[in-house]
Coordinates of N, CA and C in Angstrom, one line a residue:
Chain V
X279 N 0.8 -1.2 0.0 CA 0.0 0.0 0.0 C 0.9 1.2 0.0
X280 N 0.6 2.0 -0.9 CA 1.4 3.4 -0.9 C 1.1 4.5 0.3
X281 N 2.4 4.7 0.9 CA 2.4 5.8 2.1 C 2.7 7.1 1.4
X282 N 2.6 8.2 1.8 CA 2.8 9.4 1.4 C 3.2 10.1 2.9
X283 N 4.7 10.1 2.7 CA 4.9 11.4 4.5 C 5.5 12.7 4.0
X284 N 4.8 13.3 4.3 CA 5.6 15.2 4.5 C 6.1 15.6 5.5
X285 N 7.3 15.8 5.4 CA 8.2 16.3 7.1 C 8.9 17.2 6.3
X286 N 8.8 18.6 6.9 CA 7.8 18.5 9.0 C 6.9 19.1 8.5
X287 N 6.1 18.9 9.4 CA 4.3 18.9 9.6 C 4.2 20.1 9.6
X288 N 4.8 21.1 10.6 CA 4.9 22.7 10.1 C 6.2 23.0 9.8
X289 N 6.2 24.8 9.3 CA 7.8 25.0 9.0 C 6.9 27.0 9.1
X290 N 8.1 27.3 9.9 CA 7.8 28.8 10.1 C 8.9 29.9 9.9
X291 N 9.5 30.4 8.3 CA 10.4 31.3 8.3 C 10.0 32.5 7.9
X292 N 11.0 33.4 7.9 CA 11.3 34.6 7.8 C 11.0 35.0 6.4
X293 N 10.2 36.1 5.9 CA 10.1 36.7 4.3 C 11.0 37.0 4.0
X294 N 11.6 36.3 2.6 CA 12.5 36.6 1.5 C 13.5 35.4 1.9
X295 N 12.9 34.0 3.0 CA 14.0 33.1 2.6 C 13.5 32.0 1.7
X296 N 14.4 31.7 1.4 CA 13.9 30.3 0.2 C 13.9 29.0 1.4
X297 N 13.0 28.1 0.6 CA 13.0 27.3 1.8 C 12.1 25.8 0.4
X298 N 12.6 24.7 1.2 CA 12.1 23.5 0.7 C 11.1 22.6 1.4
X299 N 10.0 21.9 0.6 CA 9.6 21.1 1.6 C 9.8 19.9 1.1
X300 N 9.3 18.6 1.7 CA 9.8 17.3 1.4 C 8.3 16.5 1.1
X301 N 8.3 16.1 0.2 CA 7.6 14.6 0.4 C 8.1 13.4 0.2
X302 N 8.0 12.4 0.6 CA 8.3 11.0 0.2 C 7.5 9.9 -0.1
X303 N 7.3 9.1 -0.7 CA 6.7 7.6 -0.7 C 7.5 6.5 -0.6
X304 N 6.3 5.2 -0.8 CA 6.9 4.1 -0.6 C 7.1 3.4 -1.4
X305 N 6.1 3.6 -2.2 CA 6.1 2.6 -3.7 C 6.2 3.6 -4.8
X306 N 7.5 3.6 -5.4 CA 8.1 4.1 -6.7 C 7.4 4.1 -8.2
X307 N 6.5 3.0 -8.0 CA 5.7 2.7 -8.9 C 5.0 3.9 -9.2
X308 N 5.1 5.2 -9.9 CA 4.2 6.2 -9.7 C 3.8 6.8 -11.1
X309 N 3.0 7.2 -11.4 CA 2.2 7.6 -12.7 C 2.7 9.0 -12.9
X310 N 2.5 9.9 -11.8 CA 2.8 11.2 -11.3 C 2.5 11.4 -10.1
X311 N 2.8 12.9 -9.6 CA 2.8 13.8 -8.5 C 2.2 14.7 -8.8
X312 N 1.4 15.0 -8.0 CA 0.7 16.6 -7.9 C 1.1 17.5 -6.6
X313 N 1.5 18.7 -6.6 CA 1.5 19.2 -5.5 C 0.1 20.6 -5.4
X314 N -0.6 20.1 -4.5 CA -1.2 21.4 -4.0 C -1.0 22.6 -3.0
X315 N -1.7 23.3 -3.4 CA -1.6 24.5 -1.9 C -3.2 24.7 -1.3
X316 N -3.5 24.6 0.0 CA -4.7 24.8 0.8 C -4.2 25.9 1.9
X317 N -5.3 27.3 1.5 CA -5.3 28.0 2.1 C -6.4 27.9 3.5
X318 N -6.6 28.5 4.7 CA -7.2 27.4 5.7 C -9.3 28.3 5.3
X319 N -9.7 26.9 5.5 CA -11.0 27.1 5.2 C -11.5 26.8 3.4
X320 N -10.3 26.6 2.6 CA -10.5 26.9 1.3 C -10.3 25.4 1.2
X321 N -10.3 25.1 -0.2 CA -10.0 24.2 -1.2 C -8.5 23.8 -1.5
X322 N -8.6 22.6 -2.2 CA -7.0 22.4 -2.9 C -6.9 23.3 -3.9
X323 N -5.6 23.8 -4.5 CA -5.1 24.7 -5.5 C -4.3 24.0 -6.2
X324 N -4.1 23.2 -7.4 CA -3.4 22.7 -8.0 C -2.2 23.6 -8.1
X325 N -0.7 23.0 -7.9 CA 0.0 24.4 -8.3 C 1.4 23.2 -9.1
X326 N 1.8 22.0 -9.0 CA 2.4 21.6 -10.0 C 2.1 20.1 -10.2
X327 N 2.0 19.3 -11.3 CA 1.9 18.1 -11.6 C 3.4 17.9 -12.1
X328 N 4.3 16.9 -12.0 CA 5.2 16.1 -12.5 C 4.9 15.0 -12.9
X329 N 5.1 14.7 -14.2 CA 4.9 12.9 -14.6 C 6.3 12.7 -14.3
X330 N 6.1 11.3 -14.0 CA 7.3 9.9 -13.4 C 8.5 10.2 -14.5
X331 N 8.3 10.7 -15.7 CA 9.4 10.8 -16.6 C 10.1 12.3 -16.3
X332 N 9.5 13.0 -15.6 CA 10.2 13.8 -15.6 C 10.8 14.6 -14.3
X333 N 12.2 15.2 -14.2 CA 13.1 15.2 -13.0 C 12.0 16.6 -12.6
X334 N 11.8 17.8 -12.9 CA 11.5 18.9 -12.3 C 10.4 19.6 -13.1
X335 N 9.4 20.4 -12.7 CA 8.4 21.6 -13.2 C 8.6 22.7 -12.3
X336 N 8.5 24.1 -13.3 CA 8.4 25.9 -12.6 C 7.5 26.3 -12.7
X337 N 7.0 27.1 -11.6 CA 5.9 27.6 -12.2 C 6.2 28.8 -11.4
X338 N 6.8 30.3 -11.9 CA 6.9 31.2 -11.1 C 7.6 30.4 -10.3
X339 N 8.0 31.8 -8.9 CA 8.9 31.2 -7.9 C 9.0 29.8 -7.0
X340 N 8.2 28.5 -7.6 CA 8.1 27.4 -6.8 C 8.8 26.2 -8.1
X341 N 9.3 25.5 -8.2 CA 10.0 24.3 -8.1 C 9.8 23.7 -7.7
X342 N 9.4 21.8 -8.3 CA 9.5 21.0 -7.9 C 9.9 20.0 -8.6
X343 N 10.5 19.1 -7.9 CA 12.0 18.1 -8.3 C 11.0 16.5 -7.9
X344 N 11.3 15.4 -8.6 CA 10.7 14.3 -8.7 C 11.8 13.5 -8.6
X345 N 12.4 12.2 -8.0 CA 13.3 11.4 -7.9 C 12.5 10.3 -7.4
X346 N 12.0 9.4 -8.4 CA 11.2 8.4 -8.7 C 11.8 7.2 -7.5
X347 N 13.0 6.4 -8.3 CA 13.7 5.7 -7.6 C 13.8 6.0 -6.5
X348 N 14.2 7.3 -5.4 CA 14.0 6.9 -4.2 C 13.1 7.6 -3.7
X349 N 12.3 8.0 -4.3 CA 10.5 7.9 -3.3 C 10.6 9.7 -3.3
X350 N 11.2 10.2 -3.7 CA 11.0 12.0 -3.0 C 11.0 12.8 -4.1
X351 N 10.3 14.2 -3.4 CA 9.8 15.1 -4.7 C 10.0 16.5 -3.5
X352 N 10.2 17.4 -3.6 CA 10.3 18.2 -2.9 C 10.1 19.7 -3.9
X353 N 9.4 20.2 -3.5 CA 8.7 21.6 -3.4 C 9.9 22.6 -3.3
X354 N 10.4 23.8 -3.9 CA 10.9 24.4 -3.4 C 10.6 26.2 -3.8
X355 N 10.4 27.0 -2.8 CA 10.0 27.9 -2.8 C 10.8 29.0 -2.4
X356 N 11.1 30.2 -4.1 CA 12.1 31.3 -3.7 C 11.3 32.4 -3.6
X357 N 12.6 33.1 -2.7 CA 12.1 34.4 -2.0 C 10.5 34.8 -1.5
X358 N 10.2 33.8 -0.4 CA 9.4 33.5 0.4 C 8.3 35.1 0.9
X359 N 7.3 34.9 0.6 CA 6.1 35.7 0.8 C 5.2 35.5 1.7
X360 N 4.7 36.4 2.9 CA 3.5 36.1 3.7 C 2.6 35.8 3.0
X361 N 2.1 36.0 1.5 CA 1.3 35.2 1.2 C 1.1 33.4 0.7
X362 N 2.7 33.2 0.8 CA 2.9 31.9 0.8 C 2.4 31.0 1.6
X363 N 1.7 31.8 3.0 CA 1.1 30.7 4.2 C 0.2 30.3 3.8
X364 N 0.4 28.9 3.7 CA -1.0 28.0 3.8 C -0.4 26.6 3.9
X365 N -1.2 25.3 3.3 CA -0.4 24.2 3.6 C -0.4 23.8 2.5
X366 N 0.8 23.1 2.2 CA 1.1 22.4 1.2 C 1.2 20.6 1.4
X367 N 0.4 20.3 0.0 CA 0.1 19.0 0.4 C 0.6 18.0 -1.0
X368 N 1.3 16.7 -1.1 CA 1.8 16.2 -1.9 C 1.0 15.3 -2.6
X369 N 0.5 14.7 -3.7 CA -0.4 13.3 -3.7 C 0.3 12.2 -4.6
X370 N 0.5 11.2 -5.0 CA 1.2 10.5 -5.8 C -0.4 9.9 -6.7
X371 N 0.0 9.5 -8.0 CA -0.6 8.5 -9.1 C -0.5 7.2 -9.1
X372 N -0.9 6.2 -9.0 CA -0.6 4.9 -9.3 C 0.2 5.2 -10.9
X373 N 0.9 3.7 -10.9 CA 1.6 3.9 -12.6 C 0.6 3.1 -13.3
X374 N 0.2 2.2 -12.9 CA -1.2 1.2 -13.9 C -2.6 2.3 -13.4
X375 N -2.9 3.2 -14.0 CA -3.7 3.7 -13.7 C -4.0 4.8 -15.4
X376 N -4.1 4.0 -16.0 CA -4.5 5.2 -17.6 C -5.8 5.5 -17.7
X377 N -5.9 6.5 -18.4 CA -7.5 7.3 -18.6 C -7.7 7.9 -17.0
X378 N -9.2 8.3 -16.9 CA -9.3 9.2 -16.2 C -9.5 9.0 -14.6
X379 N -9.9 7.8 -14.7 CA -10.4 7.4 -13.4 C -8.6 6.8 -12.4
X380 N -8.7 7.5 -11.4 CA -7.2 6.8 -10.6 C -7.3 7.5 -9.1
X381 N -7.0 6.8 -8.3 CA -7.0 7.2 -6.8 C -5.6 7.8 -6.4
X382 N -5.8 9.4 -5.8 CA -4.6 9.8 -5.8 C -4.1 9.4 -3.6
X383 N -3.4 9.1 -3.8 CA -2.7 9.1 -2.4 C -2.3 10.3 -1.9
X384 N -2.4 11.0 -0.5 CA -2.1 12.5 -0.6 C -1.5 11.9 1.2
X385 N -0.7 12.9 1.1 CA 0.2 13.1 2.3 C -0.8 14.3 3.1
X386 N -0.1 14.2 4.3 CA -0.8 15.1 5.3 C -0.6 16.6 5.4
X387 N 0.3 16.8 4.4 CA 0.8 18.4 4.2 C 1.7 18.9 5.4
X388 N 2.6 20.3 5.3 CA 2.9 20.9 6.2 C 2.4 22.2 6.4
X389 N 2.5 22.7 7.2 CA 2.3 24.1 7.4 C 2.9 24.8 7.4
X390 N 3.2 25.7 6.3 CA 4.2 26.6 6.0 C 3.7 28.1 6.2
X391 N 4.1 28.8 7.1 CA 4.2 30.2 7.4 C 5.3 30.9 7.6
X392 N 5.1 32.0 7.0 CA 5.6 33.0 6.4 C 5.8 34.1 7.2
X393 N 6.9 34.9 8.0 CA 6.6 35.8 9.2 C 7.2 37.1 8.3
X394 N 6.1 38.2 8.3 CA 6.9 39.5 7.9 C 8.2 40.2 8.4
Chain H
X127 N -16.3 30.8 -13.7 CA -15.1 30.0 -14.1 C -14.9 28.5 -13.7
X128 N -14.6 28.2 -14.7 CA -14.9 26.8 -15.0 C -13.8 26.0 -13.9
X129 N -14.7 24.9 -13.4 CA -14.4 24.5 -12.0 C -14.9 23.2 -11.3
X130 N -15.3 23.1 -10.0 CA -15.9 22.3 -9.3 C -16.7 22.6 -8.3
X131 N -17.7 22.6 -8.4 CA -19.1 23.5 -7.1 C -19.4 23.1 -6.8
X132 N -19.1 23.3 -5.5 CA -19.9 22.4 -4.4 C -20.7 23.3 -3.5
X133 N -22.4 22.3 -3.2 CA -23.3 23.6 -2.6 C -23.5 22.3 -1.1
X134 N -23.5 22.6 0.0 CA -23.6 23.9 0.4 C -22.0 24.2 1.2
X135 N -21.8 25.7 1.2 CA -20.8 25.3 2.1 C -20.6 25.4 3.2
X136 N -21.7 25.7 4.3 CA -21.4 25.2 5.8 C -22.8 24.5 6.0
X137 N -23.0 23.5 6.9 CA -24.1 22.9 7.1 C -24.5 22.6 8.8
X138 N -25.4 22.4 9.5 CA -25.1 21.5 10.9 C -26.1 20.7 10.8
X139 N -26.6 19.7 11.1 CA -27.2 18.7 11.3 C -27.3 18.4 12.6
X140 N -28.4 17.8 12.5 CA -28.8 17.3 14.1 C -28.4 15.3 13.9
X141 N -27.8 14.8 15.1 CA -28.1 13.3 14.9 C -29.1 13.0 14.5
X142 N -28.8 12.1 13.3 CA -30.1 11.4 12.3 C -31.0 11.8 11.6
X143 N -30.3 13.0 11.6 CA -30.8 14.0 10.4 C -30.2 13.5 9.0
X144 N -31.1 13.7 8.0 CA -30.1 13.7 6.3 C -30.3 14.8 5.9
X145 N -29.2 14.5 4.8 CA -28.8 15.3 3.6 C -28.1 15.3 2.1
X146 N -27.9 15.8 1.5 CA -27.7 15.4 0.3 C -26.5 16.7 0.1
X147 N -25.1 16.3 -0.3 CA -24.0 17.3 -0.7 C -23.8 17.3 -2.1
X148 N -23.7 18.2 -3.0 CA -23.9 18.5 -3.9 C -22.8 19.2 -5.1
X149 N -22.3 18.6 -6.0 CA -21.0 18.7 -6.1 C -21.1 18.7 -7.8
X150 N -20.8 19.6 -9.1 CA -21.0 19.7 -10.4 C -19.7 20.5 -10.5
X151 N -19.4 19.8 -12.2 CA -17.9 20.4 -12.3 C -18.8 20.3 -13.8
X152 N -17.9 21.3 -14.8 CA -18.1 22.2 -15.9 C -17.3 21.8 -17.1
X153 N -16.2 20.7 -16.6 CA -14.9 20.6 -17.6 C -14.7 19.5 -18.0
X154 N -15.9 18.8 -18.2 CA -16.5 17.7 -19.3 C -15.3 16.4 -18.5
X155 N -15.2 16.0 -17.2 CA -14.4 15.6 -16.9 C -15.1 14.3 -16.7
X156 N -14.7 12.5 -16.8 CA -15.2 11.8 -16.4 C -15.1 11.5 -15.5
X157 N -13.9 11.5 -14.3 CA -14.1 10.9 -13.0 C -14.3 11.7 -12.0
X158 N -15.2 11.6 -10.6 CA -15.7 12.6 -9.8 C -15.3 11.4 -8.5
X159 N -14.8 12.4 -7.7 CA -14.6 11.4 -6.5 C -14.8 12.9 -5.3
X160 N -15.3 11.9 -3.8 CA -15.7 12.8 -2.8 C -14.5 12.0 -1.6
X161 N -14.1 13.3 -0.9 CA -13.1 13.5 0.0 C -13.8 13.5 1.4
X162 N -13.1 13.5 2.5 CA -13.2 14.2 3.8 C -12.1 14.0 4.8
X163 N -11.6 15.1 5.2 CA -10.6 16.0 5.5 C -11.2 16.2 7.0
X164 N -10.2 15.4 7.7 CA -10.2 15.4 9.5 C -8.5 15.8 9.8
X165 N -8.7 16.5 10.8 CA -7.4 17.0 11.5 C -6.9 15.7 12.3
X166 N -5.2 15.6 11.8 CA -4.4 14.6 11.7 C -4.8 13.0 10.8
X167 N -6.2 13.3 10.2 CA -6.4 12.1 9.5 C -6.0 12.7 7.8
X168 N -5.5 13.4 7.5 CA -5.8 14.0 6.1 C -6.8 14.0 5.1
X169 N -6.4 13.6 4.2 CA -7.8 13.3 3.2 C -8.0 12.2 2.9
X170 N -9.2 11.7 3.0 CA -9.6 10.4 2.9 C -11.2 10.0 1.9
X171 N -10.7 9.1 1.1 CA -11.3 8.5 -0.3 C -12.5 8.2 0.5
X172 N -13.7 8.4 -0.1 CA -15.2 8.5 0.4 C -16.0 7.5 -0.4
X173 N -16.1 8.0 -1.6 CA -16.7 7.2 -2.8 C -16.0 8.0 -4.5
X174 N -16.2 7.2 -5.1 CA -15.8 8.0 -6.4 C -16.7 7.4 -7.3
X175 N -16.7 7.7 -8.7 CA -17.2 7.6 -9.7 C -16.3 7.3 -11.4
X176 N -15.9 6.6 -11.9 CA -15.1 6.6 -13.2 C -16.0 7.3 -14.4
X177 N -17.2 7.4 -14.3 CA -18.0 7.4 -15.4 C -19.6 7.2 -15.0
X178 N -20.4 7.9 -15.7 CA -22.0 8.8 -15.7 C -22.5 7.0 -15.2
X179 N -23.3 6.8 -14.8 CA -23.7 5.6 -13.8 C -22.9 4.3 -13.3
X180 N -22.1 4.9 -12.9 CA -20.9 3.8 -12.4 C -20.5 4.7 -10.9
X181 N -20.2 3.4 -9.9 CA -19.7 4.5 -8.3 C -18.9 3.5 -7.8
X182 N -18.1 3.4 -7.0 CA -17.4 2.3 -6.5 C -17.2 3.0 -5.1
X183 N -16.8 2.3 -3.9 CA -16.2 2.5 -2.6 C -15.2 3.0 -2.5
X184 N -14.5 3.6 -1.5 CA -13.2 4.4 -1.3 C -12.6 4.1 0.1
X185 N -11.6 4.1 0.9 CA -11.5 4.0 1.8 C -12.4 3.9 3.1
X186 N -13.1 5.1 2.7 CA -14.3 4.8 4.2 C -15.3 5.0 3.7
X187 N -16.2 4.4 3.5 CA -17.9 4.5 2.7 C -18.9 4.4 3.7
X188 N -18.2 3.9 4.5 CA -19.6 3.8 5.5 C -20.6 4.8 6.1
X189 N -21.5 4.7 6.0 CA -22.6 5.8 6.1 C -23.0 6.9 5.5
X190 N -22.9 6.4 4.3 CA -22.4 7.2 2.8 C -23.4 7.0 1.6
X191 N -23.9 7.4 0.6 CA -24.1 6.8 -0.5 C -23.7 7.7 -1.1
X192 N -23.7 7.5 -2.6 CA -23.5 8.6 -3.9 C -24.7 7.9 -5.0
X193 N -24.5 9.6 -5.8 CA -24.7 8.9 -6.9 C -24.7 9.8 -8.3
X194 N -24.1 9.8 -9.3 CA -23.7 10.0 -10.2 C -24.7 10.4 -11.2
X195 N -25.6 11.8 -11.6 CA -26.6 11.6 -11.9 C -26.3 12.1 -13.3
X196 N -25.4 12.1 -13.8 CA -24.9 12.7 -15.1 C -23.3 12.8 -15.1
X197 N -22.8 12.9 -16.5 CA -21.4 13.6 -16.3 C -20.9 14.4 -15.1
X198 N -21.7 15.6 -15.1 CA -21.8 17.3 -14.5 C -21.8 16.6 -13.1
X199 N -22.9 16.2 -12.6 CA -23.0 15.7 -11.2 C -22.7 14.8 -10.6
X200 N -22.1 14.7 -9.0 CA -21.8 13.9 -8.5 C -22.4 14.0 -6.9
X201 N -23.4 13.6 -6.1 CA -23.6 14.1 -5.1 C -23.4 13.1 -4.0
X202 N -23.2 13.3 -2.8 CA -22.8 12.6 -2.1 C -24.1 12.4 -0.4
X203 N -24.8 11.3 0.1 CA -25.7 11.5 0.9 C -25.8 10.9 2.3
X204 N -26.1 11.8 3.8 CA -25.8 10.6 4.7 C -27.3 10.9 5.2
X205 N -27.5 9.5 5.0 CA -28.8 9.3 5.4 C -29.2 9.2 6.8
X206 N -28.5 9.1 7.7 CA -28.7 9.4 9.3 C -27.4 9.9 9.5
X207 N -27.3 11.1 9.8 CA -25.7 11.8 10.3 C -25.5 11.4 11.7
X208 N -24.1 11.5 11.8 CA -23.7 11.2 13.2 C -22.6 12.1 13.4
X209 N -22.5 12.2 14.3 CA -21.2 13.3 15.0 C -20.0 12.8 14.2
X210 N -19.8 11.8 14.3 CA -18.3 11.2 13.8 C -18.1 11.8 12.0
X211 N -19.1 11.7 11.5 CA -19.4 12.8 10.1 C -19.1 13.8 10.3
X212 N -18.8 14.6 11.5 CA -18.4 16.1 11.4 C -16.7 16.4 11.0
X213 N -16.9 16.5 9.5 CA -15.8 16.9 8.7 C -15.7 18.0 7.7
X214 N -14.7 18.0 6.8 CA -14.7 19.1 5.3 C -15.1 18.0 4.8
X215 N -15.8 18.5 3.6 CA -15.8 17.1 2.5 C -15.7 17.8 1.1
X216 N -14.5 17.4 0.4 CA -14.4 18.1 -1.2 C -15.0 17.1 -2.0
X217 N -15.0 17.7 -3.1 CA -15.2 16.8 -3.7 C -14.3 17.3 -5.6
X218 N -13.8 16.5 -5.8 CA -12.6 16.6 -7.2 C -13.5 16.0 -8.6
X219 N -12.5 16.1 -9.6 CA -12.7 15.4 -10.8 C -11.7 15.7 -11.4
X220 N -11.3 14.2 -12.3 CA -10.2 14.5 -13.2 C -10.6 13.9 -14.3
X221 N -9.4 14.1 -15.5 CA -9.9 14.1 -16.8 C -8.7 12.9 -17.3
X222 N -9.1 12.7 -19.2 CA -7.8 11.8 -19.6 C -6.9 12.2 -19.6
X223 N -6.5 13.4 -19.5 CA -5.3 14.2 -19.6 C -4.5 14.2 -18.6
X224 N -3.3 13.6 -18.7 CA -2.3 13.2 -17.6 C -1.6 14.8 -16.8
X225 N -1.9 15.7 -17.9 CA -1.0 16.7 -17.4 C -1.8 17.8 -16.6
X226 N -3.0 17.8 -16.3 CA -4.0 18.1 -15.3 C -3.8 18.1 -13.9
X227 N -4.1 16.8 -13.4 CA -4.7 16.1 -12.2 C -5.8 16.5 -11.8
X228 N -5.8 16.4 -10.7 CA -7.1 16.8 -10.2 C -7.6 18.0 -9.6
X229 N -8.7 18.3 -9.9 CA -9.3 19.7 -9.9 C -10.0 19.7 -8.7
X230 N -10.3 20.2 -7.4 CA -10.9 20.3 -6.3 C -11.9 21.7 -6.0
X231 N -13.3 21.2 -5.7 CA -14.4 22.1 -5.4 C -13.4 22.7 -4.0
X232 N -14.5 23.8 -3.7 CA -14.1 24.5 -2.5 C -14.5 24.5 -1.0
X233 N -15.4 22.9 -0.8 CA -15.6 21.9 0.2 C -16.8 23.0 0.9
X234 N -17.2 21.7 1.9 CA -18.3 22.0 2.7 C -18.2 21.4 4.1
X235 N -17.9 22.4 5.0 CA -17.7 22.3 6.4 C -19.4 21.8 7.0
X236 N -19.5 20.5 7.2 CA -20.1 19.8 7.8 C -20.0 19.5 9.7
X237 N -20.9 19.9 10.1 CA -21.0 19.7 11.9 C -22.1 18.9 12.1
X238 N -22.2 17.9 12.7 CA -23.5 17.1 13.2 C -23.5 17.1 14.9
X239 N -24.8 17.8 15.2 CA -24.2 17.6 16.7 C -25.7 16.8 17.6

């Protein structure tokens, strides 16, 4: 059964540092990664998908890096904004999983805040 | 803007009370699946749907039904609420398009007391 862990659960820096966050799994077998952002009370925000074939996607100042073989994908986020608080949350794809229908696995997110 | 809507978004219920949660997306997508979101349990698979009269189980179904009344719709119903139901509950859909994922409504804070 596929685990999904995000460490650490929160993370609280200073505006204008860059800062990373982590996910990992267990089973490598992965179709893709999606990373979201949930602001509190709101919805998920899609903000990057990675397919299994590929090492990294930008989107504006966030980055995220995919390393299949050993389970981790990490988020990384420059020159850091109070509006960057919210939680970020990781989900993996099954890899037998084509067309539309697939159950995403999602990690518990961290809590990233942002101090002016 | 084209999306995932979910009505209502705050609700309270009394024990053994029903209701019906209500969830349409716009982006001709075939699969619809329903969430619920507890603190330190994360998000957890409810029921989903692959396709317009088709629904299958998800991790926790119990006390649950769905039902898939079209493409557009996907609604989710607890027919006697119970406290332990007091959660978020989203509800997504995704498409064939790998480069997507999944699209998430803007949930409905659920209390049963």
């Amino acid at each position: 059964k596929q685990e999904v862990t995000q460490i650490p659960a929160a993370l609280s820096v200073p505006e204008g540092e860059n800062l990373v966050l982590n996910c990992s799994f267990t089973d490598s077998a992965i179709y893709n990664l999606q990373w979201f952002r949930q602001d509190p009370g709101k919805g998920l925000t899609s903000l990057l998908l990675i397919q299994s074939s590929q090492r990294e996607q930008t989107s504006g100042r966030l980055n995220a890096s995919l390393d299949k073989s050993s389970g981790r994908s990490t988020l990384y986020i420059a020159a850091s904004q109070p509006g960057d608080s919210a939680t970020y949350l990781c989900a993996v794809r099954p890899q037998n999983s084509g067309g539309s229908n697939y159950k995403l696995t999602f990690g518990k997110g961290t809590l990233l805040t942002v101090n002016p | 803007n084209a999306g995932v809507t979910q009505t209502p978004k705050f609700q309270v219920l009394k024990t053994g009370q029903s209701m019906t949660l209500q969830c349409a997306q716009d982006m001709n997508h075939n699969s619809m699946y329903w969430y619920r979101q507890d603190p330190g349990m994360g998000l957890r698979l409810i029921y989903y749907s692959a396709s317009e009269g088709t629904t299958d189980k998800g991790e926790v179904p119990n006390g649950y039904n769905v039902s898939r009344l079209n493409k557009r719709e996907f609604s989710l119903r607890l027919e006697s609420a119970a406290p332990s139901q007091t959660s978020v509950y989203f509800c997504a859909s995704s498409s064939d398009a790998s480069v997507r994922g999944y699209t998430f409504g803007s949930g409905t804070r659920l209390t049963v007391v």
